[in-house]
CSV table of C-alpha atoms in Angstrom, one decimal:
chain,number,residue,atom,x,y,z
N,1050,MET,CA,-31.8,-27.4,4.3
N,1051,ASP,CA,-34.8,-26.8,6.5
N,1052,ASP,CA,-34.3,-24.6,9.6
N,1053,ALA,CA,-35.8,-27.3,11.8
N,1054,THR,CA,-34.3,-30.7,12.1
N,1055,PRO,CA,-36.2,-33.5,13.9
N,1056,ALA,CA,-34.7,-34.3,17.3
N,1057,ALA,CA,-34.4,-38.0,16.3
N,1058,ALA,CA,-32.3,-37.1,13.2
N,1059,ARG,CA,-29.7,-35.0,15.1
N,1060,THR,CA,-26.7,-36.4,16.8
N,1061,SER,CA,-24.9,-35.2,19.9
N,1062,ALA,CA,-22.0,-34.2,17.6
N,1063,ASP,CA,-24.4,-32.1,15.5
N,1064,VAL,CA,-25.6,-30.3,18.7
N,1065,ARG,CA,-22.1,-29.6,19.9
N,1066,ARG,CA,-21.0,-28.3,16.5
N,1067,TRP,CA,-24.1,-26.1,16.2
N,1068,ARG,CA,-23.5,-24.7,19.7
N,1069,ARG,CA,-19.9,-23.8,18.6
N,1070,TYR,CA,-21.3,-22.0,15.5
N,1071,LEU,CA,-23.8,-20.2,17.7
N,1072,ALA,CA,-21.1,-19.0,20.1
N,1073,ALA,CA,-18.9,-17.9,17.1
N,1074,GLU,CA,-21.7,-15.9,15.5
N,1075,ARG,CA,-22.5,-14.1,18.8
N,1076,ALA,CA,-18.8,-13.3,19.3
N,1077,GLU,CA,-18.3,-12.0,15.8
N,1078,ALA,CA,-21.4,-9.8,16.0
N,1079,ALA,CA,-20.0,-8.4,19.3
N,1080,VAL,CA,-16.7,-7.6,17.5
N,1081,TYR,CA,-18.4,-5.7,14.8
N,1082,ARG,CA,-20.6,-3.8,17.3
N,1083,ASP,CA,-17.5,-2.8,19.3
N,1084,LEU,CA,-15.7,-1.7,16.2
N,1085,ALA,CA,-18.7,0.3,15.1
N,1086,ALA,CA,-18.8,2.1,18.5
N,1087,ARG,CA,-15.3,3.6,17.6
N,1088,ARG,CA,-16.3,4.8,14.2
N,1089,ARG,CA,-18.7,7.3,12.6
N,1090,GLY,CA,-20.5,7.7,9.3
N,1091,GLU,CA,-20.4,5.1,6.6
N,1092,GLU,CA,-17.9,2.8,8.3
N,1093,ARG,CA,-20.1,2.6,11.4
N,1094,GLU,CA,-23.1,1.8,9.3
N,1095,ILE,CA,-21.2,-1.0,7.4
N,1096,LEU,CA,-20.0,-2.5,10.6
N,1097,LEU,CA,-23.4,-2.5,12.2
N,1098,ALA,CA,-24.8,-4.1,9.0
N,1099,LEU,CA,-22.2,-6.9,9.4
N,1100,ALA,CA,-23.3,-7.4,13.0
N,1101,ALA,CA,-26.9,-7.6,11.9
N,1102,ALA,CA,-25.9,-10.3,9.4
N,1103,GLU,CA,-24.2,-12.3,12.1
N,1104,ARG,CA,-27.3,-12.1,14.2
N,1105,ARG,CA,-29.3,-13.6,11.4
N,1106,HIS,CA,-26.8,-16.5,11.3
N,1107,GLU,CA,-27.1,-16.8,15.1
N,1108,GLN,CA,-30.9,-17.1,14.8
N,1109,HIS,CA,-30.4,-20.0,12.2
N,1110,TRP,CA,-28.5,-22.0,14.8
N,1111,LEU,CA,-30.9,-21.1,17.6
N,1112,ASP,CA,-33.8,-22.4,15.4
N,1113,LEU,CA,-31.9,-25.7,14.7
N,1114,LEU,CA,-30.9,-26.2,18.3
N,1115,GLY,CA,-34.3,-25.5,19.8
N,1116,ASP,CA,-34.4,-26.9,23.3
N,1117,ASP,CA,-30.8,-28.2,23.0
N,1118,VAL,CA,-29.4,-24.7,23.0
N,1119,GLY,CA,-28.1,-25.1,26.5
N,1120,MET,CA,-26.0,-22.6,28.4
N,1121,PRO,CA,-24.2,-20.0,26.2
N,1122,LEU,CA,-20.7,-21.1,25.2
N,1123,GLN,CA,-17.8,-18.8,24.7
N,1124,GLY,CA,-16.3,-18.4,21.2
N,1125,ASP,CA,-13.1,-20.0,20.2
N,1126,PRO,CA,-9.9,-18.4,21.7
N,1127,ARG,CA,-9.1,-16.5,18.5
N,1128,THR,CA,-12.5,-14.9,18.3
N,1129,ARG,CA,-12.4,-14.0,22.0
N,1130,PHE,CA,-9.0,-12.4,21.5
N,1131,LEU,CA,-10.3,-10.5,18.6
N,1132,ALA,CA,-13.2,-9.2,20.7
N,1133,PHE,CA,-10.8,-8.1,23.4
N,1134,LEU,CA,-8.8,-6.1,20.9
N,1135,ALA,CA,-12.0,-4.6,19.3
N,1136,ARG,CA,-13.2,-3.4,22.7
N,1137,ARG,CA,-9.9,-1.8,23.7
N,1138,PHE,CA,-8.2,-0.7,20.5
N,1139,GLY,CA,-10.2,-1.1,17.3
N,1140,GLY,CA,-8.2,-0.1,14.2
N,1141,VAL,CA,-6.7,-1.8,11.2
N,1142,PHE,CA,-5.1,-4.6,13.2
N,1143,VAL,CA,-8.5,-5.8,14.4
N,1144,LEU,CA,-10.0,-5.5,10.9
N,1145,ALA,CA,-7.1,-7.5,9.5
N,1146,LEU,CA,-7.8,-10.2,12.1
N,1147,ALA,CA,-11.5,-10.1,11.4
N,1148,GLN,CA,-10.7,-10.5,7.7
N,1149,ARG,CA,-8.8,-13.7,8.5
N,1150,ALA,CA,-11.6,-14.9,10.8
N,1151,GLU,CA,-14.2,-14.5,8.0
N,1152,ALA,CA,-11.9,-16.4,5.6
N,1153,ARG,CA,-11.8,-19.4,8.0
N,1154,SER,CA,-15.6,-19.9,7.7
N,1155,THR,CA,-16.5,-23.6,7.2
N,1156,TYR,CA,-20.2,-23.0,6.2
N,1157,GLY,CA,-19.3,-24.0,2.6
N,1158,ARG,CA,-18.7,-27.5,3.9
N,1159,GLU,CA,-21.4,-27.6,6.6
N,1160,GLU,CA,-24.6,-29.4,5.5
N,1161,TYR,CA,-26.8,-27.7,8.0
N,1162,ALA,CA,-25.7,-24.2,7.0
N,1163,THR,CA,-27.6,-22.6,4.1
N,1164,ALA,CA,-26.0,-21.6,0.9
N,1165,GLN,CA,-26.9,-18.0,1.7
N,1166,MET,CA,-25.0,-18.2,5.0
N,1167,ALA,CA,-21.9,-19.5,3.2
N,1168,ALA,CA,-22.2,-16.7,0.6
N,1169,ASP,CA,-22.6,-14.1,3.3
N,1170,GLU,CA,-19.3,-15.2,4.9
N,1171,GLN,CA,-17.5,-14.9,1.6
N,1172,ILE,CA,-18.9,-11.4,1.0
N,1173,HIS,CA,-18.2,-10.4,4.6
N,1174,GLU,CA,-14.5,-11.2,4.0
N,1175,GLU,CA,-14.5,-8.8,1.1
N,1176,VAL,CA,-16.3,-6.1,3.0
N,1177,VAL,CA,-13.8,-6.3,5.9
N,1178,ARG,CA,-10.9,-6.5,3.5
N,1179,SER,CA,-12.1,-3.2,1.9
N,1180,LEU,CA,-12.5,-1.5,5.4
N,1181,ALA,CA,-9.0,-2.8,6.4
N,1182,THR,CA,-7.5,-1.6,3.1
N,1183,ARG,CA,-8.4,2.0,4.1
N,1184,GLY,CA,-6.3,1.7,7.2
N,1185,ARG,CA,-3.6,-0.2,5.4
N,1186,ASN,CA,-3.3,2.7,2.9
N,1187,ARG,CA,-3.0,5.2,5.7
N,1188,LEU,CA,-0.3,3.1,7.3
N,1189,SER,CA,1.5,2.0,4.3
N,1190,GLY,CA,4.0,4.9,4.0
N,1191,THR,CA,5.4,5.1,7.6
N,1192,PHE,CA,4.6,1.4,8.4
N,1193,ARG,CA,6.7,0.2,5.4
N,1194,ALA,CA,9.6,2.4,6.6
N,1195,ALA,CA,9.1,1.2,10.2
N,1196,VAL,CA,9.0,-2.5,9.4
N,1197,PHE,CA,11.9,-2.2,6.9
N,1198,GLY,CA,13.9,-0.2,9.4
N,1199,ALA,CA,13.3,-2.6,12.3
N,1200,ASN,CA,14.2,-5.7,10.3
N,1201,ASP,CA,17.2,-4.1,8.7
N,1202,GLY,CA,18.5,-3.0,12.1
N,1203,LEU,CA,17.9,-6.5,13.6
N,1204,VAL,CA,19.5,-8.4,10.8
N,1205,SER,CA,22.4,-6.1,9.8
N,1206,ASN,CA,23.6,-5.4,13.3
N,1207,LEU,CA,23.2,-9.1,14.3
N,1208,ALA,CA,25.3,-10.0,11.3
N,1209,LEU,CA,27.8,-7.3,12.1
N,1210,VAL,CA,28.1,-8.3,15.8
N,1211,LEU,CA,28.3,-12.0,15.1
N,1212,GLY,CA,30.8,-11.6,12.3
N,1213,ILE,CA,33.1,-9.4,14.4
N,1214,GLY,CA,32.6,-11.6,17.5
N,1215,ALA,CA,33.5,-14.8,15.6
N,1216,SER,CA,36.8,-13.3,14.6
N,1217,GLY,CA,38.0,-13.5,18.2
N,1218,VAL,CA,38.3,-9.8,19.0
N,1219,ALA,CA,37.7,-8.4,22.5
N,1220,THR,CA,34.2,-7.9,23.9
N,1221,GLY,CA,34.8,-4.1,24.1
N,1222,THR,CA,35.6,-4.0,20.4
N,1223,ILE,CA,32.4,-6.0,19.6
N,1224,LEU,CA,30.3,-3.5,21.7
N,1225,VAL,CA,31.9,-0.4,20.0
N,1226,THR,CA,31.3,-2.0,16.6
N,1227,GLY,CA,27.7,-2.7,17.4
N,1228,VAL,CA,27.0,0.8,18.6
N,1229,ALA,CA,28.7,2.3,15.6
N,1230,GLY,CA,26.7,0.1,13.3
N,1231,LEU,CA,23.5,1.2,15.0
N,1232,LEU,CA,24.2,4.9,14.6
N,1233,ALA,CA,25.6,4.6,11.1
N,1234,GLY,CA,22.7,2.4,9.9
N,1235,ALA,CA,20.0,4.5,11.6
N,1236,LEU,CA,21.3,7.8,10.1
N,1237,SER,CA,21.7,6.2,6.7
N,1238,MET,CA,18.2,4.7,6.8
N,1239,GLY,CA,16.6,8.0,8.0
N,1240,ALA,CA,18.3,10.0,5.3
N,1241,GLY,CA,17.6,7.5,2.6
N,1242,GLU,CA,13.9,7.3,3.4
N,1243,TYR,CA,13.6,11.0,3.5
N,1244,ILE,CA,15.2,11.4,0.1
N,1245,SER,CA,13.2,8.5,-1.3
N,1246,VAL,CA,9.8,9.5,-0.1
N,1247,ARG,CA,10.4,13.2,-0.8
N,1248,SER,CA,11.4,12.4,-4.4
N,1249,GLN,CA,8.4,10.1,-4.9
N,1250,ARG,CA,6.0,12.8,-3.7
N,1251,GLU,CA,7.7,15.4,-5.9
N,1252,LEU,CA,7.1,13.1,-8.9
N,1253,LEU,CA,3.5,12.6,-8.0
N,1254,GLU,CA,3.0,16.4,-7.5
N,1255,ALA,CA,4.5,16.9,-11.0
N,1256,SER,CA,1.8,14.6,-12.4
N,1257,THR,CA,-1.1,16.4,-10.7
N,1258,PRO,CA,-3.1,18.7,-12.9
N,1259,ASP,CA,-2.6,22.4,-12.3
N,1260,PRO,CA,-5.7,23.8,-10.7
N,1261,GLU,CA,-5.1,27.1,-12.4
N,1262,ALA,CA,-5.5,25.5,-15.8
N,1263,VAL,CA,-9.3,25.7,-15.5
N,1264,ASN,CA,-9.0,29.5,-15.8
N,1265,ALA,CA,-7.9,29.0,-19.4
N,1266,LEU,CA,-11.2,27.4,-20.4
N,1267,PRO,CA,-13.1,30.6,-21.3
N,1268,HIS,CA,-10.4,31.7,-23.7
N,1269,LEU,CA,-10.0,28.4,-25.7
N,1270,ASP,CA,-10.6,28.4,-29.4
N,1271,VAL,CA,-13.9,26.6,-29.7
N,1272,ASP,CA,-13.2,25.3,-33.2
N,1273,ALA,CA,-9.7,24.1,-32.4
N,1274,ASN,CA,-10.8,22.8,-28.9
N,1275,GLU,CA,-7.4,21.9,-27.6
N,1276,LEU,CA,-9.1,20.7,-24.4
N,1277,ALA,CA,-9.6,17.5,-26.3
N,1278,LEU,CA,-5.8,17.0,-26.3
N,1279,VAL,CA,-5.9,17.0,-22.5
N,1280,TYR,CA,-8.3,14.1,-22.4
N,1281,ARG,CA,-6.5,12.2,-25.1
N,1282,ALA,CA,-3.2,12.6,-23.2
N,1283,ARG,CA,-5.1,11.1,-20.2
N,1284,GLY,CA,-6.0,8.0,-22.1
N,1285,LEU,CA,-9.3,8.7,-23.9
N,1286,ASP,CA,-9.5,7.9,-27.6
N,1287,ALA,CA,-9.9,10.8,-30.0
N,1288,ASP,CA,-13.7,10.6,-30.4
N,1289,ALA,CA,-14.3,10.2,-26.7
N,1290,ALA,CA,-11.9,13.1,-25.9
N,1291,GLN,CA,-13.7,15.4,-28.4
N,1292,ILE,CA,-17.1,14.6,-27.0
N,1293,ARG,CA,-15.9,15.2,-23.4
N,1294,ALA,CA,-14.2,18.5,-24.4
N,1295,ASP,CA,-17.3,19.7,-26.3
N,1296,ALA,CA,-19.5,19.0,-23.3
N,1297,VAL,CA,-17.2,21.0,-21.0
N,1298,LEU,CA,-17.1,24.0,-23.3
N,1299,ALA,CA,-20.9,23.8,-24.0
N,1300,ARG,CA,-21.6,23.9,-20.3
N,1301,LEU,CA,-19.1,26.7,-19.8
N,1302,ALA,CA,-20.9,28.7,-22.5
N,1303,ALA,CA,-24.3,28.1,-21.0
N,1304,THR,CA,-23.3,29.0,-17.4
N,1305,GLY,CA,-20.4,31.3,-17.9
N,1306,ALA,CA,-18.7,29.8,-14.8
N,1307,VAL,CA,-15.5,27.9,-14.6
N,1308,GLU,CA,-15.8,26.8,-11.0
N,1309,GLY,CA,-16.9,23.3,-10.0
N,1310,LEU,CA,-15.5,21.6,-13.1
N,1311,GLY,CA,-14.3,18.4,-11.5
N,1312,ASP,CA,-14.1,14.7,-12.5
N,1313,ASP,CA,-17.2,14.9,-14.7
N,1314,GLY,CA,-15.8,17.5,-17.1
N,1315,GLY,CA,-13.1,19.8,-15.9
N,1316,THR,CA,-9.4,19.7,-16.5
N,1317,ARG,CA,-9.1,16.9,-13.9
N,1318,ALA,CA,-10.8,14.1,-15.7
N,1319,PRO,CA,-10.7,10.6,-14.3
N,1320,GLU,CA,-8.7,7.9,-16.0
N,1321,PRO,CA,-10.9,5.9,-18.4
N,1322,SER,CA,-10.1,2.6,-16.9
N,1323,ASP,CA,-10.1,3.4,-13.2
N,1324,SER,CA,-12.1,5.9,-11.2
N,1325,THR,CA,-10.5,7.6,-8.3
N,1326,GLU,CA,-13.7,7.7,-6.3
N,1327,GLY,CA,-13.4,6.0,-3.0
N,1328,HIS,CA,-9.6,5.6,-3.2
N,1329,PRO,CA,-7.2,7.3,-0.8
N,1330,ASP,CA,-5.1,10.2,-1.7
N,1331,THR,CA,-1.9,9.0,-3.4
N,1332,HIS,CA,0.2,11.3,-1.3
N,1333,GLU,CA,-1.4,9.9,1.8
N,1334,THR,CA,-0.7,6.4,0.7
N,1335,HIS,CA,3.1,7.1,0.4
N,1336,GLY,CA,3.3,8.9,3.7
N,1337,THR,CA,5.4,12.0,4.4
N,1338,ALA,CA,9.1,12.3,4.0
N,1339,TRP,CA,9.8,13.3,7.6
N,1340,GLY,CA,7.4,10.6,8.9
N,1341,ALA,CA,9.2,8.0,6.9
N,1342,ALA,CA,12.6,9.3,7.9
N,1343,ILE,CA,11.9,9.4,11.6
N,1344,SER,CA,10.2,6.0,11.6
N,1345,SER,CA,13.2,4.5,9.8
N,1346,PHE,CA,15.7,6.1,12.2
N,1347,TRP,CA,13.9,5.0,15.4
N,1348,PHE,CA,12.8,1.6,14.2
N,1349,PHE,CA,16.3,0.8,12.8
N,1350,SER,CA,17.7,1.9,16.1
N,1351,SER,CA,15.2,-0.2,18.1
N,1352,GLY,CA,16.2,-3.3,16.0
N,1353,ALA,CA,19.9,-2.7,15.9
N,1354,ILE,CA,20.2,-2.3,19.7
N,1355,VAL,CA,18.8,-5.8,20.3
N,1356,PRO,CA,22.0,-7.8,19.2
N,1357,VAL,CA,24.1,-5.4,21.3
N,1358,LEU,CA,22.1,-5.9,24.6
N,1359,PRO,CA,24.0,-9.0,25.8
N,1360,TYR,CA,27.3,-7.2,25.4
N,1361,LEU,CA,25.9,-4.1,27.2
N,1362,PHE,CA,25.0,-6.3,30.2
N,1363,GLY,CA,28.5,-7.8,30.3
N,1364,MET,CA,28.0,-11.1,28.5
N,1365,SER,CA,30.8,-12.4,26.2
N,1366,GLY,CA,31.8,-15.4,24.1
N,1367,LEU,CA,29.3,-18.0,23.0
N,1368,GLY,CA,26.8,-17.1,25.6
N,1369,ALA,CA,26.5,-13.6,24.2
N,1370,VAL,CA,26.2,-14.9,20.7
N,1371,VAL,CA,23.4,-17.3,21.7
N,1372,MET,CA,21.5,-14.7,23.7
N,1373,ALA,CA,21.8,-12.1,20.8
N,1374,SER,CA,20.5,-14.7,18.3
N,1375,VAL,CA,17.6,-15.6,20.6
N,1376,LEU,CA,16.5,-12.0,21.2
N,1377,VAL,CA,16.8,-11.1,17.5
N,1378,GLY,CA,14.8,-14.3,16.6
N,1379,VAL,CA,12.0,-13.3,18.9
N,1380,CYS,CA,11.9,-9.8,17.3
N,1381,LEU,CA,11.9,-11.2,13.8
N,1382,VAL,CA,9.0,-13.5,14.6
N,1383,VAL,CA,7.0,-10.6,16.1
N,1384,THR,CA,7.6,-8.2,13.2
N,1385,GLY,CA,6.9,-11.0,10.6
N,1386,ALA,CA,3.7,-11.9,12.4
N,1387,VAL,CA,2.5,-8.3,12.6
N,1388,THR,CA,3.2,-7.8,8.9
N,1389,GLY,CA,1.3,-11.0,8.1
N,1390,LEU,CA,-1.7,-9.9,10.1
N,1391,LEU,CA,-1.8,-6.5,8.4
N,1392,SER,CA,-1.4,-7.9,4.9
N,1393,GLY,CA,-4.1,-10.5,5.5
N,1394,THR,CA,-1.8,-13.5,5.1
N,1395,SER,CA,-0.7,-16.1,7.5
N,1396,PRO,CA,1.3,-14.6,10.4
N,1397,VAL,CA,3.1,-17.9,11.0
N,1398,THR,CA,4.3,-18.1,7.4
N,1399,ARG,CA,5.5,-14.5,7.5
N,1400,ALA,CA,7.2,-15.0,10.8
N,1401,LEU,CA,9.1,-18.1,9.7
N,1402,ARG,CA,10.1,-16.4,6.5
N,1403,GLN,CA,11.5,-13.4,8.5
N,1404,LEU,CA,13.3,-15.8,10.8
N,1405,ALA,CA,14.9,-17.8,7.9
N,1406,ILE,CA,16.1,-14.7,6.0
N,1407,GLY,CA,17.5,-13.0,9.1
N,1408,PHE,CA,19.3,-16.0,10.5
N,1409,GLY,CA,20.5,-16.9,7.0
N,1410,ALA,CA,22.2,-13.5,6.6
N,1411,ALA,CA,23.6,-13.6,10.1
N,1412,GLY,CA,24.9,-17.2,9.7
N,1413,VAL,CA,26.9,-16.3,6.6
N,1414,THR,CA,28.7,-13.4,8.3
N,1415,TYR,CA,29.3,-15.5,11.4
N,1416,ALA,CA,30.9,-18.2,9.3
N,1417,LEU,CA,33.0,-15.6,7.5
N,1418,GLY,CA,34.1,-14.2,10.9
N,1419,LEU,CA,35.1,-17.6,12.1
N,1420,ALA,CA,37.1,-18.1,8.9
N,1421,PHE,CA,38.7,-14.7,9.2
N,1422,GLY,CA,39.6,-15.3,12.8
N,1423,THR,CA,41.2,-18.7,12.0
N,1424,THR,CA,43.2,-17.1,9.2
N,1425,VAL,CA,44.5,-14.3,11.4
N,1426,ALA,CA,45.4,-16.7,14.2
């Protein structure tokens, strides 16, 4: 498609659509510049390159519009909200939103957009996905514990409160039960997360090569070359392992040094099918034991207190049940949407899924409480 379209061939609908594209490109370029302003080094350069690409797309629509460019339009509400977040916060949440914005590009179906522009938008999504993945990896340990803790607190304590309340006991009993459930669950979650993450990190540490093993290299039997067994144990076949080991010992004999033997030939060789270059530290990905425990404790508590709030403020009966359910429903929707945003999936779908699971569990216990109360009566 030529960059210039005769004025007689364009329609008013074309002009309006192109002006919306122009506004969107300007807004997205501003988002990437604002994100770049909060970063340094390679990430800053990548974000500035993305902004430059959006400027090229902007120029395409300017050329098509010509004298019809008119007054500058604002981007769509989602892009403006993204720009607001980028200016004030930055971070993985904004990158996750930017990833979804790139995925919504319609250039592949737009006859006046070039094939190069459509391809750019697809690649931009992958670039932003990779940048967001770095932040997701840093968050994944404590964030997993936080989300799990909050949702567990919301659902389990709502189910407990509704189940006890439906049995017909006094409001004071429901309140005491809810607070006891909060404390017991929070302590259990915190202790469980600490043990879980600590055990996981200890397993990872046991699999990490001993840095002192490199000191044994000068004393190895060159003919037996047991260093090859190390590489074979890490996944290389016998011939490749022998070649790698011979190269390491040959370089050692030539230099007489054992320092600096890293991924290209020391005792810490990369896996043959997957390089670790550019990947986050595995321990960082799983978070710290104390971080996971504290996050689980507080987030479980913050979730578990919600169903108890109506009773704390003196409500009782059906009104308290309805209010507790509404408050928990709002919280489930928010946590589901946040998880969806961070994972790059639909926040609406995740929110509805959280809501269905939470209310499903609470509904079962409420029905059991009603049945139990009827039986007792």
